[in-house]
Amino acid sequence: MKFSAYALLKNALTGSVWPEQWSSPEPRASYDVVIVGAGGHGLATAYYLASEHGIRNVAVLEKGWLGGGNTGRNTTIIRSNYLWEESQKLYEHAVKLWEGLSQELNYNVMYSPRGVMMLAHTLHDVQSAKRHIHANRLGGIDNEWLTPEQAQAFCPILNVGPNIRYPVLGAALQRRGGTARHDAVAWGYARAASKRGVHIIQNCEVTGIRRAPSGEVIGVETGKGFIGAKRVGVVAAGHTSVLMGMADVRMPLESYPLQALVSEPVKPVMPCVVMSNTVHAYMSQSDKGELVIGAGTDAYTSYSQTGGLHISAHTLDAICELFPVVRRMKMLRNWGGIVDVTPDRSPIIGKTPVEGLFVNCGWGTGGFKATPGSGHVFAHTLATGEPYAINAPFTLDRFLTGRLIDEAAAAAVAH
Amino acid sequence: MLLIDCPHCGPRPELEFRYGGEAHVARPAEPATVDDAQWMAFLYLRSNPKGLHFERWRHMSGCGRFFNCARDTVSDKILKTYPAGQARPSLEALGLAPVDHEVRA
C-alpha cells in the first residue's frame, strides 16, 4: 500500500484499519546476507541491498525490537560540517540522501533542515569554528560564521549577554543541518525493505558466529536456531565488541553510556538546533513541543543504558545559562544509550580479518545523522565485497597503518 | 555516580576521580622490536567486555595516585579496587563463578 493524500482520505472515510507495515516471518534456513542489528543503520543497509543491488534474500536480526536501541534514544541531529575531507564526503552523502528520503521510502521521516548552529565561547572555539567553516566550504558544504547578534536573531531565546561564564562569541551555522523523526526512519526503512522481500526478525538474539574449518563465516547461532549466511554484516553499535568477539576479532572500540533528556512539551520556542561543545549542551525542539537535550557520556565504559545523574545535571547547568527562559521547565524523561567509540571518533565501515564477516560500527556519539549514507555504502560493501569510494578510508586497517581520520580533536565531544 | 574505594584514601564520590581506561595493558618492553600489529593491539584494541572489566582510575582530588578496579559493566557494581602494580584478582577472589565471566587477555 502506498501512502498518499488519497489513501489518507479513503481510510478516513471508510474507517478501515491500516495494514501491517512490515511482516514478521519465521527465519529461513539460510540467507545471502544476514545483518545483525535492526536499528536505522542495519535496516537502511537491508533496504539498499534490496533496492540498489537486487539482493533480496536478506535477513535483519534484532535481539530486542526494531529501532529500540540508539535509533530510538538519540537526539536526531543531522549535519555534515566535519573537518576532514573523508568525513565530509561520508556525512554529506547522508545529508543528500536525507533530502529525498521521505519521497524515496514513501514514508514521512520528517526531515527538517532547520539549521544547526554550533556556538563558540572562547578564542580557541572561534578559530576552530572558522577553520571548520573554511574546510567545509572548500569541500562544497555550506557553513557560515555568525556574530553573536546574528546568532541570537537565528535563535531568539539564546543568551548572548556578556555576563555568563562562557559568553557566546559567535557561531558556525549549517543551514542544511537539522533533525528528523528517529522512529520514522527505522519504520520507513523497515517497511520499504520488507516490501522488497527482506526478512526482519525481532526478538532473535545472535549468540554466536559460526565459521567453517577454513575460517570463513557460514552463519550465526541465534535464539531461533542456526541461520546460515554467505555474508554477515554486524551493525550492532554498543554491542559490536561483544559480537565480534564471537568471531575472535578484537575491536578498537569502547562502549559508553550517552544520555539525553526531554522537557515537558511547550509551544514552539526553538526554531533550530543549537550545540555547544565547550559548555557541552545541545538542544532542539521536537514537533511534539518537547525540548530535546543531549548530555554527555560517562567517564567509564558501561553497558548499563543509564549513566550517572551528574552527567545530565552538568548539561542542564549549561542549558539554563544559555537559555534562561527554560530555567523553570520540568524535565519529563532522561535515558541512556550505549555508544561504541573509536580512538579517532570516526566509524569503521568495511571488511574484517574474517572472510565473509563485515562490520559497520564506531559511530560513537553521532551516528543518527549518517543513517542513510551509512546503510548505502555498507550495502555496496556487502554486495560487492569491496568498499564504496566514500567508505574506503574508514577501514579497520587504519589503526594498523596509522591513517586515522581524527575527528576527536576536530569535533570535541558532541556530535 | 559511582562510590569508588580508593585503596589509599578510602571511599569517595566518582567526581574526585578520573577514569584511566583498561588496566593491565602493558607497553611493549622492547618497542623497536614490535611490529605494526602489536602496536595496534597495544594502542587501540580493547577488550570492552559486557561484564567483568579491569580498569584504571586516578584519584585526582585526593592522593593523585593511579590504582586498578574490577567492575561489572552491566550493573556498574565495583567488585574490588587494588593498588597499581598488583596482579589482577582471580574470579574466586571477586566472588564470581568462572562460567559467568570469561577473562580475555
Short mmCIF file of C-alpha atoms in Angstrom, two decimals:
data_model
loop_
_atom_site.label_atom_id
_atom_site.label_comp_id
_atom_site.label_asym_id
_atom_site.label_seq_id
_atom_site.Cartn_x
_atom_site.Cartn_y
_atom_site.Cartn_z
CA MET A 1 0.00 0.00 0.00
CA LYS A 2 1.25 3.43 -0.96
CA PHE A 3 0.76 6.37 1.38
CA SER A 4 -0.81 9.41 -0.30
CA ALA A 5 -3.40 12.11 0.33
CA TYR A 6 -5.89 9.89 -1.48
CA ALA A 7 -5.08 6.87 0.72
CA LEU A 8 -5.43 9.03 3.84
CA LEU A 9 -8.80 10.39 2.73
CA LYS A 10 -10.08 6.97 1.73
CA ASN A 11 -9.03 5.49 5.04
CA ALA A 12 -10.62 8.35 6.96
CA LEU A 13 -13.93 7.86 5.15
CA THR A 14 -14.04 4.07 5.26
CA GLY A 15 -12.56 3.75 8.75
CA SER A 16 -10.59 0.69 7.78
CA VAL A 17 -7.56 -0.49 9.75
CA TRP A 18 -4.21 0.38 8.22
CA PRO A 19 -2.40 -2.76 7.08
CA GLU A 20 0.71 -4.10 8.79
CA GLN A 21 3.71 -2.06 7.64
CA TRP A 22 6.25 -4.89 7.62
CA SER A 23 5.93 -8.63 8.02
CA SER A 24 7.42 -10.70 10.84
CA PRO A 25 8.29 -14.02 9.20
CA GLU A 26 9.96 -17.07 10.70
CA PRO A 27 13.60 -17.26 9.60
CA ARG A 28 14.66 -19.34 6.59
CA ALA A 29 17.46 -21.88 6.94
CA SER A 30 19.89 -19.55 5.21
CA TYR A 31 20.22 -16.17 3.52
CA ASP A 32 22.62 -14.49 1.12
CA VAL A 33 23.21 -11.74 3.70
CA VAL A 34 22.41 -11.64 7.40
CA ILE A 35 22.55 -8.23 9.10
CA VAL A 36 22.86 -8.23 12.88
CA GLY A 37 21.01 -5.28 14.37
CA ALA A 38 17.70 -3.72 13.25
CA GLY A 39 18.47 -0.13 14.08
CA GLY A 40 18.42 2.61 11.46
CA HIS A 41 21.82 1.68 10.01
CA GLY A 42 21.04 -2.06 9.75
CA LEU A 43 17.60 -1.51 8.22
CA ALA A 44 18.97 1.06 5.77
CA THR A 45 21.65 -1.43 4.76
CA ALA A 46 18.99 -4.07 4.08
CA TYR A 47 16.88 -1.61 2.12
CA TYR A 48 19.74 -0.54 -0.17
CA LEU A 49 20.84 -4.17 -0.64
CA ALA A 50 17.37 -4.92 -1.97
CA SER A 51 16.70 -1.69 -3.86
CA GLU A 52 20.11 -0.93 -5.38
CA HIS A 53 21.85 -4.29 -5.58
CA GLY A 54 18.93 -6.65 -6.18
CA ILE A 55 19.91 -8.80 -3.18
CA ARG A 56 16.60 -9.62 -1.55
CA ASN A 57 17.42 -12.86 0.23
CA VAL A 58 18.39 -10.85 3.30
CA ALA A 59 17.54 -11.11 6.99
CA VAL A 60 17.92 -8.41 9.64
CA LEU A 61 18.18 -9.99 13.10
CA GLU A 62 17.32 -7.96 16.17
CA LYS A 63 17.66 -9.09 19.78
CA GLY A 64 15.02 -6.64 21.01
CA TRP A 65 12.53 -4.67 18.99
CA LEU A 66 13.08 -2.72 15.81
CA GLY A 67 14.68 0.68 16.39
CA GLY A 68 14.72 0.16 20.18
CA GLY A 69 18.42 0.82 20.71
CA ASN A 70 20.26 4.02 19.88
CA THR A 71 17.89 4.74 16.97
CA GLY A 72 15.10 5.37 19.48
CA ARG A 73 17.35 7.12 22.01
CA ASN A 74 19.31 9.77 20.13
CA THR A 75 18.69 13.48 19.74
CA THR A 76 18.15 13.26 15.94
CA ILE A 77 20.63 15.92 14.86
CA ILE A 78 21.68 15.91 11.20
CA ARG A 79 24.67 17.84 9.87
CA SER A 80 27.75 17.30 7.71
CA ASN A 81 30.10 20.10 8.85
CA TYR A 82 33.01 17.81 9.74
CA LEU A 83 36.64 18.88 9.46
CA TRP A 84 38.32 16.24 7.33
CA GLU A 85 37.58 15.57 3.69
CA GLU A 86 36.87 11.88 4.26
CA SER A 87 34.29 12.68 6.92
CA GLN A 88 32.74 15.49 4.90
CA LYS A 89 32.13 13.15 1.97
CA LEU A 90 30.62 10.47 4.21
CA TYR A 91 28.26 12.73 6.16
CA GLU A 92 27.37 14.87 3.13
CA HIS A 93 26.45 11.69 1.26
CA ALA A 94 23.97 11.05 4.09
CA VAL A 95 22.57 14.61 4.08
CA LYS A 96 21.91 14.37 0.33
CA LEU A 97 20.03 11.11 0.89
CA TRP A 98 18.08 12.67 3.79
CA GLU A 99 16.85 15.40 1.45
CA GLY A 100 14.91 12.95 -0.70
CA LEU A 101 14.32 10.17 1.80
CA SER A 102 10.63 10.67 2.57
CA GLN A 103 9.79 10.51 -1.14
CA GLU A 104 12.08 7.56 -1.77
CA LEU A 105 10.64 5.50 1.09
CA ASN A 106 7.07 6.82 0.69
CA TYR A 107 7.23 7.37 4.43
CA ASN A 108 7.43 10.72 6.17
CA VAL A 109 10.71 10.77 8.09
CA MET A 110 10.03 14.42 8.94
CA TYR A 111 13.45 15.60 7.84
CA SER A 112 13.56 19.24 8.83
CA PRO A 113 16.59 21.26 7.66
CA ARG A 114 16.05 23.96 10.27
CA GLY A 115 19.74 24.80 10.69
CA VAL A 116 22.36 23.58 13.15
CA MET A 117 24.20 26.35 14.97
CA MET A 118 27.40 25.49 16.84
CA LEU A 119 28.45 28.09 19.39
CA ALA A 120 31.92 29.45 20.06
CA HIS A 121 32.71 30.62 23.59
CA THR A 122 36.47 31.11 23.62
CA LEU A 123 39.11 32.44 21.26
CA HIS A 124 40.10 28.85 20.53
CA ASP A 125 36.49 27.99 19.71
CA VAL A 126 36.30 30.93 17.30
CA GLN A 127 39.48 29.86 15.50
CA SER A 128 38.38 26.24 15.40
CA ALA A 129 34.90 27.12 14.13
CA LYS A 130 36.31 29.34 11.38
CA ARG A 131 38.74 26.60 10.38
CA HIS A 132 35.78 24.23 10.08
CA ILE A 133 33.85 26.77 8.01
CA HIS A 134 36.74 27.21 5.58
CA ALA A 135 37.33 23.46 5.35
CA ASN A 136 33.64 22.84 4.73
CA ARG A 137 33.34 25.48 2.03
CA LEU A 138 36.37 24.04 0.26
CA GLY A 139 34.58 20.70 0.40
CA GLY A 140 31.38 22.15 -1.07
CA ILE A 141 29.46 22.04 2.22
CA ASP A 142 27.50 25.04 3.45
CA ASN A 143 28.71 26.57 6.71
CA GLU A 144 28.82 30.21 7.68
CA TRP A 145 30.03 32.42 10.53
CA LEU A 146 27.52 34.39 12.61
CA THR A 147 28.22 37.20 15.05
CA PRO A 148 26.56 36.90 18.49
CA GLU A 149 23.79 39.26 17.33
CA GLN A 150 23.18 37.20 14.20
CA ALA A 151 23.18 34.04 16.31
CA GLN A 152 20.53 35.49 18.58
CA ALA A 153 18.46 36.59 15.60
CA PHE A 154 18.57 32.99 14.37
CA CYS A 155 17.67 31.61 17.81
CA PRO A 156 15.87 34.33 19.80
CA ILE A 157 15.97 32.53 23.17
CA LEU A 158 19.77 32.27 23.10
CA ASN A 159 21.51 34.34 25.77
CA VAL A 160 24.33 36.28 24.10
CA GLY A 161 24.88 38.62 27.04
CA PRO A 162 28.38 39.24 28.39
CA ASN A 163 27.63 38.15 31.95
CA ILE A 164 27.59 34.37 31.61
CA ARG A 165 30.57 32.20 32.46
CA TYR A 166 31.29 31.42 28.78
CA PRO A 167 29.77 34.25 26.70
CA VAL A 168 28.77 33.49 23.12
CA LEU A 169 31.45 34.98 20.84
CA GLY A 170 29.87 33.76 17.62
CA ALA A 171 28.58 30.64 15.93
CA ALA A 172 29.01 28.42 12.90
CA LEU A 173 25.73 27.77 11.13
CA GLN A 174 24.97 24.95 8.73
CA ARG A 175 21.56 25.87 7.34
CA ARG A 176 21.03 22.48 5.67
CA GLY A 177 21.52 20.71 9.00
CA GLY A 178 18.51 19.88 11.11
CA THR A 179 16.56 16.99 12.56
CA ALA A 180 14.40 14.04 11.52
CA ARG A 181 11.94 11.79 13.29
CA HIS A 182 14.09 8.92 14.57
CA ASP A 183 11.40 6.23 14.86
CA ALA A 184 10.04 7.04 11.42
CA VAL A 185 13.49 6.45 9.94
CA ALA A 186 13.58 2.90 11.34
CA TRP A 187 9.95 2.25 10.43
CA GLY A 188 10.27 3.71 6.94
CA TYR A 189 13.34 1.64 6.09
CA ALA A 190 11.77 -1.48 7.65
CA ARG A 191 8.60 -1.03 5.61
CA ALA A 192 10.46 -0.40 2.36
CA ALA A 193 12.86 -3.31 2.94
CA SER A 194 10.09 -5.71 3.94
CA LYS A 195 8.16 -4.77 0.81
CA ARG A 196 11.19 -5.86 -1.24
CA GLY A 197 11.36 -9.26 0.44
CA VAL A 198 13.80 -8.61 3.29
CA HIS A 199 13.05 -10.60 6.45
CA ILE A 200 13.04 -8.55 9.65
CA ILE A 201 13.25 -10.90 12.60
CA GLN A 202 12.82 -9.33 16.02
CA ASN A 203 13.41 -10.96 19.41
CA CYS A 204 16.15 -13.02 17.80
CA GLU A 205 19.45 -12.52 19.60
CA VAL A 206 22.65 -13.63 17.91
CA THR A 207 24.60 -15.78 20.37
CA GLY A 208 27.41 -17.00 18.16
CA ILE A 209 29.07 -16.61 14.76
CA ARG A 210 29.75 -19.99 13.10
CA ARG A 211 32.82 -20.38 10.91
CA ALA A 212 33.95 -23.15 8.58
CA PRO A 213 37.21 -25.01 9.36
CA SER A 214 38.84 -22.86 6.65
CA GLY A 215 37.87 -19.75 8.63
CA GLU A 216 35.08 -18.10 6.63
CA VAL A 217 31.71 -17.26 8.14
CA ILE A 218 28.89 -19.70 7.35
CA GLY A 219 26.15 -18.33 9.58
CA VAL A 220 25.02 -17.23 13.01
CA GLU A 221 23.69 -19.02 16.09
CA THR A 222 20.54 -17.33 17.36
CA GLY A 223 17.76 -17.72 19.87
CA LYS A 224 15.74 -19.20 16.98
CA GLY A 225 18.43 -21.69 15.98
CA PHE A 226 21.23 -21.65 13.43
CA ILE A 227 20.77 -19.36 10.41
CA GLY A 228 23.15 -19.83 7.50
CA ALA A 229 24.62 -16.84 5.66
CA LYS A 230 27.10 -16.24 2.86
CA ARG A 231 27.89 -12.86 4.31
CA VAL A 232 27.25 -11.40 7.76
CA GLY A 233 27.18 -7.67 8.48
CA VAL A 234 27.42 -6.63 12.12
CA VAL A 235 25.64 -3.30 12.72
CA ALA A 236 25.24 -3.51 16.47
CA ALA A 237 26.51 -0.16 17.85
CA GLY A 238 27.43 -0.52 21.53
CA HIS A 239 27.46 -4.32 21.40
CA THR A 240 29.84 -4.62 18.43
CA SER A 241 32.80 -5.70 20.58
CA VAL A 242 30.70 -8.49 22.08
CA LEU A 243 29.53 -9.76 18.67
CA MET A 244 32.92 -9.50 17.00
CA GLY A 245 34.38 -11.37 19.97
CA MET A 246 32.23 -14.32 18.86
CA ALA A 247 34.40 -14.46 15.72
CA ASP A 248 37.60 -13.86 17.74
CA VAL A 249 38.07 -10.36 16.29
CA ARG A 250 39.24 -7.73 18.78
CA MET A 251 37.99 -4.23 18.01
CA PRO A 252 39.37 -0.73 18.66
CA LEU A 253 36.14 0.19 20.42
CA GLU A 254 34.95 1.17 23.86
CA SER A 255 31.27 1.35 24.83
CA TYR A 256 29.98 4.24 26.89
CA PRO A 257 26.53 5.35 28.10
CA LEU A 258 25.42 8.55 26.37
CA GLN A 259 22.49 10.38 27.89
CA ALA A 260 19.68 12.53 26.60
CA LEU A 261 16.59 14.06 28.14
CA VAL A 262 13.38 15.81 27.14
CA SER A 263 11.32 18.51 28.80
CA GLU A 264 7.60 18.86 29.16
CA PRO A 265 6.07 19.91 25.82
CA VAL A 266 5.60 23.63 25.16
CA LYS A 267 4.64 25.82 22.21
CA PRO A 268 7.37 26.47 19.63
CA VAL A 269 10.24 28.45 21.17
CA MET A 270 13.27 26.91 19.49
CA PRO A 271 13.45 27.29 15.70
CA CYS A 272 16.76 25.49 15.16
CA VAL A 273 19.34 23.19 16.71
CA VAL A 274 21.94 24.81 18.96
CA MET A 275 25.07 22.95 20.02
CA SER A 276 27.91 23.94 22.26
CA ASN A 277 30.91 21.68 22.60
CA THR A 278 32.66 23.88 25.13
CA VAL A 279 29.96 24.00 27.79
CA HIS A 280 28.63 20.72 26.48
CA ALA A 281 24.97 21.25 25.79
CA TYR A 282 22.79 20.89 22.78
CA MET A 283 19.11 21.44 22.33
CA SER A 284 16.34 21.42 19.76
CA GLN A 285 12.56 21.22 19.94
CA SER A 286 10.61 18.24 18.70
CA ASP A 287 7.39 18.58 16.74
CA LYS A 288 5.56 17.45 19.89
CA GLY A 289 6.98 20.51 21.64
CA GLU A 290 9.45 18.79 23.93
CA LEU A 291 12.87 20.34 24.23
CA VAL A 292 15.29 17.58 23.28
CA ILE A 293 18.56 17.92 25.16
CA GLY A 294 21.73 15.95 24.62
CA ALA A 295 24.02 15.30 27.58
CA GLY A 296 27.44 13.72 27.65
CA THR A 297 28.96 10.30 28.08
CA ASP A 298 30.01 8.83 31.37
CA ALA A 299 33.73 8.70 32.08
CA TYR A 300 33.83 4.91 32.17
CA THR A 301 32.84 2.10 29.81
CA SER A 302 29.48 0.54 30.56
CA TYR A 303 26.58 -1.38 29.05
CA SER A 304 24.10 -0.15 31.67
CA GLN A 305 21.97 2.08 29.35
CA THR A 306 21.55 4.59 32.18
CA GLY A 307 24.56 6.72 33.14
CA GLY A 308 25.18 8.94 36.15
CA LEU A 309 22.74 11.70 37.05
CA HIS A 310 25.55 14.23 37.46
CA ILE A 311 26.20 13.99 33.70
CA SER A 312 22.67 15.20 32.91
CA ALA A 313 22.79 17.79 35.69
CA HIS A 314 26.01 19.22 34.25
CA THR A 315 24.35 19.67 30.86
CA LEU A 316 21.27 21.28 32.41
CA ASP A 317 23.52 23.82 34.16
CA ALA A 318 24.82 24.85 30.75
CA ILE A 319 21.35 24.81 29.15
CA CYS A 320 19.97 27.12 31.86
CA GLU A 321 22.84 29.53 31.33
CA LEU A 322 22.48 29.59 27.54
CA PHE A 323 18.66 29.61 27.51
CA PRO A 324 17.47 31.37 30.68
CA VAL A 325 13.85 31.12 29.52
CA VAL A 326 13.82 27.35 30.15
CA ARG A 327 15.04 27.54 33.76
CA ARG A 328 11.69 26.70 35.33
CA MET A 329 10.72 23.95 32.95
CA LYS A 330 10.37 20.37 34.12
CA MET A 331 12.24 17.52 32.55
CA LEU A 332 9.98 14.62 31.64
CA ARG A 333 12.42 11.79 30.99
CA ASN A 334 16.11 11.04 30.80
CA TRP A 335 17.72 7.89 29.48
CA GLY A 336 20.96 6.45 28.17
CA GLY A 337 22.11 4.52 25.13
CA ILE A 338 25.34 2.60 24.66
CA VAL A 339 27.63 4.13 22.04
CA ASP A 340 30.71 2.46 20.56
CA VAL A 341 33.57 4.92 20.39
CA THR A 342 36.70 4.51 18.26
CA PRO A 343 40.07 6.08 19.14
CA ASP A 344 39.76 8.63 16.28
CA ARG A 345 35.98 9.20 16.69
CA SER A 346 35.33 8.09 13.11
CA PRO A 347 33.34 4.98 12.16
CA ILE A 348 34.61 1.66 10.85
CA ILE A 349 32.69 0.50 7.76
CA GLY A 350 34.06 -2.44 5.85
CA LYS A 351 35.82 -5.76 5.86
CA THR A 352 37.25 -7.64 8.83
CA PRO A 353 40.06 -10.20 9.01
CA VAL A 354 37.39 -12.93 8.80
CA GLU A 355 36.20 -13.85 5.29
CA GLY A 356 32.51 -13.11 4.87
CA LEU A 357 32.26 -11.01 8.03
CA PHE A 358 31.72 -7.26 7.64
CA VAL A 359 31.26 -4.55 10.23
CA ASN A 360 29.66 -1.12 10.41
CA CYS A 361 30.38 0.38 13.82
CA GLY A 362 32.18 3.07 15.78
CA TRP A 363 29.67 5.84 15.11
CA GLY A 364 30.17 6.89 18.70
CA THR A 365 28.01 9.75 19.87
CA GLY A 366 26.82 10.85 16.43
CA GLY A 367 25.58 8.03 14.22
CA PHE A 368 21.97 9.03 13.59
CA LYS A 369 22.83 11.77 11.08
CA ALA A 370 24.66 9.25 8.93
CA THR A 371 21.91 6.60 8.81
CA PRO A 372 21.04 6.73 5.08
CA GLY A 373 24.64 7.20 3.92
CA SER A 374 25.94 4.52 6.26
CA GLY A 375 23.38 2.00 5.01
CA HIS A 376 24.03 2.96 1.40
CA VAL A 377 27.82 2.48 1.47
CA PHE A 378 27.63 -0.60 3.69
CA ALA A 379 25.13 -2.24 1.32
CA HIS A 380 27.60 -1.68 -1.50
CA THR A 381 30.36 -3.24 0.61
CA LEU A 382 28.23 -6.28 1.47
CA ALA A 383 27.02 -6.71 -2.11
CA THR A 384 30.39 -6.44 -3.84
CA GLY A 385 32.76 -7.47 -1.07
CA GLU A 386 34.62 -4.19 -1.54
CA PRO A 387 34.04 -0.71 -0.05
CA TYR A 388 32.33 2.11 -1.90
CA ALA A 389 34.72 5.01 -2.64
CA ILE A 390 33.22 7.03 0.21
CA ASN A 391 33.78 4.41 2.93
CA ALA A 392 37.12 3.14 1.60
CA PRO A 393 39.13 5.27 4.10
CA PHE A 394 37.02 4.03 7.04
CA THR A 395 38.68 0.64 7.37
CA LEU A 396 39.57 -1.35 10.43
CA ASP A 397 43.09 -1.43 8.98
CA ARG A 398 43.62 2.29 9.54
CA PHE A 399 44.51 1.50 13.14
CA LEU A 400 47.29 -0.70 11.78
CA THR A 401 48.62 1.73 9.17
CA GLY A 402 48.09 4.84 11.27
CA ARG A 403 45.95 6.60 8.63
CA LEU A 404 43.45 7.78 11.23
CA ILE A 405 40.60 10.17 10.45
CA ASP A 406 40.94 12.19 13.58
CA GLU A 407 37.65 13.89 14.29
CA ALA A 408 38.31 13.65 18.04
CA ALA A 409 40.08 16.97 18.31
CA ALA A 410 38.07 18.35 15.42
CA ALA A 411 34.61 17.80 16.78
CA ALA A 412 35.25 17.52 20.54
CA VAL A 413 32.57 15.57 22.36
CA ALA A 414 29.23 16.45 20.88
CA HIS A 415 28.16 15.15 17.51
CA MET B 1 27.50 8.37 40.40
CA LEU B 2 29.90 5.68 41.50
CA LEU B 3 31.25 5.41 45.03
CA ILE B 4 34.86 4.38 44.49
CA ASP B 5 37.00 2.89 47.24
CA CYS B 6 40.47 4.37 46.70
CA PRO B 7 42.97 1.81 48.09
CA HIS B 8 44.90 4.69 49.65
CA CYS B 9 42.18 7.13 50.81
CA GLY B 10 39.00 5.09 51.24
CA PRO B 11 35.55 5.51 49.63
CA ARG B 12 35.00 8.78 47.76
CA PRO B 13 32.49 10.00 45.14
CA GLU B 14 33.29 9.47 41.47
CA LEU B 15 33.77 13.22 40.89
CA GLU B 16 37.10 13.03 42.74
CA PHE B 17 38.46 10.55 40.21
CA ARG B 18 39.43 10.38 36.59
CA TYR B 19 38.91 7.22 34.55
CA GLY B 20 42.13 5.81 33.09
CA GLY B 21 40.96 3.16 30.63
CA GLU B 22 41.52 -0.58 30.59
CA ALA B 23 44.04 -1.90 33.13
CA HIS B 24 46.83 -4.41 32.61
CA VAL B 25 47.62 -3.21 29.07
CA ALA B 26 51.40 -3.49 29.12
CA ARG B 27 53.54 -1.24 26.93
CA PRO B 28 55.94 -3.39 24.87
CA ALA B 29 59.22 -3.75 26.76
CA GLU B 30 61.32 -3.50 23.57
CA PRO B 31 59.44 -1.01 21.38
CA ALA B 32 61.91 -1.23 18.49
CA THR B 33 61.26 -4.95 18.05
CA VAL B 34 57.47 -4.66 17.90
CA ASP B 35 55.59 -4.90 14.58
CA ASP B 36 52.58 -2.84 13.48
CA ALA B 37 50.03 -5.43 14.57
CA GLN B 38 51.43 -5.49 18.09
CA TRP B 39 51.44 -1.67 18.23
CA MET B 40 47.85 -1.63 17.07
CA ALA B 41 46.93 -4.08 19.82
CA PHE B 42 48.72 -2.01 22.46
CA LEU B 43 47.46 1.38 21.31
CA TYR B 44 43.94 0.71 20.13
CA LEU B 45 42.47 -2.76 20.69
CA ARG B 46 40.46 -3.04 23.89
CA SER B 47 38.52 -5.94 25.36
CA ASN B 48 35.44 -3.75 26.05
CA PRO B 49 33.65 -6.65 27.78
CA LYS B 50 29.99 -6.82 28.72
CA GLY B 51 30.58 -7.98 32.26
CA LEU B 52 33.79 -8.07 34.28
CA HIS B 53 36.17 -5.26 33.39
CA PHE B 54 39.57 -4.40 34.89
CA GLU B 55 40.23 -0.68 34.66
CA ARG B 56 42.45 2.13 35.92
CA TRP B 57 41.29 5.12 37.91
CA ARG B 58 43.24 8.07 39.25
CA HIS B 59 42.29 9.84 42.45
CA MET B 60 42.74 13.37 41.10
CA SER B 61 41.25 15.24 44.07
CA GLY B 62 42.85 13.02 46.70
CA CYS B 63 46.15 11.22 46.72
CA GLY B 64 46.63 11.68 42.96
CA ARG B 65 47.62 8.05 42.52
CA PHE B 66 46.58 5.54 39.89
CA PHE B 67 45.02 2.29 41.05
CA ASN B 68 43.06 -0.56 39.49
CA CYS B 69 39.44 -1.56 39.79
CA ALA B 70 37.35 -4.60 38.89
CA ARG B 71 33.83 -3.56 37.86
CA ASP B 72 30.83 -5.21 36.24
CA THR B 73 29.97 -3.12 33.14
CA VAL B 74 26.33 -4.24 33.15
CA SER B 75 25.44 -3.35 36.73
CA ASP B 76 28.34 -0.85 37.17
CA LYS B 77 28.95 -2.52 40.54
CA ILE B 78 32.56 -2.23 41.70
CA LEU B 79 33.78 -5.63 42.87
CA LYS B 80 37.25 -4.69 44.08
CA THR B 81 39.85 -1.94 43.96
CA TYR B 82 43.56 -2.67 44.36
CA PRO B 83 46.85 -0.78 44.08
CA ALA B 84 48.54 -0.39 40.70
CA GLY B 85 51.19 -2.99 40.07
CA GLN B 86 49.27 -5.84 41.70
CA ALA B 87 48.17 -8.76 39.56
CA ARG B 88 44.51 -8.83 38.67
CA PRO B 89 42.47 -10.69 41.29
CA SER B 90 41.15 -14.15 40.49
CA LEU B 91 37.47 -14.74 39.83
CA GLU B 92 37.24 -16.56 43.16
CA ALA B 93 38.64 -13.50 44.95
CA LEU B 94 35.94 -11.40 43.26
CA GLY B 95 33.26 -13.86 44.31
CA LEU B 96 32.44 -14.84 40.73
CA ALA B 97 31.90 -18.27 39.22
CA PRO B 98 34.31 -18.93 36.32
CA VAL B 99 31.46 -19.74 33.91
CA ASP B 100 29.87 -16.31 34.32
CA HIS B 101 32.79 -14.26 33.17
CA GLU B 102 35.33 -15.01 30.54
CA VAL B 103 38.53 -13.08 31.09
CA ARG B 104 40.30 -12.15 27.88
CA ALA B 105 43.99 -11.45 27.97
#
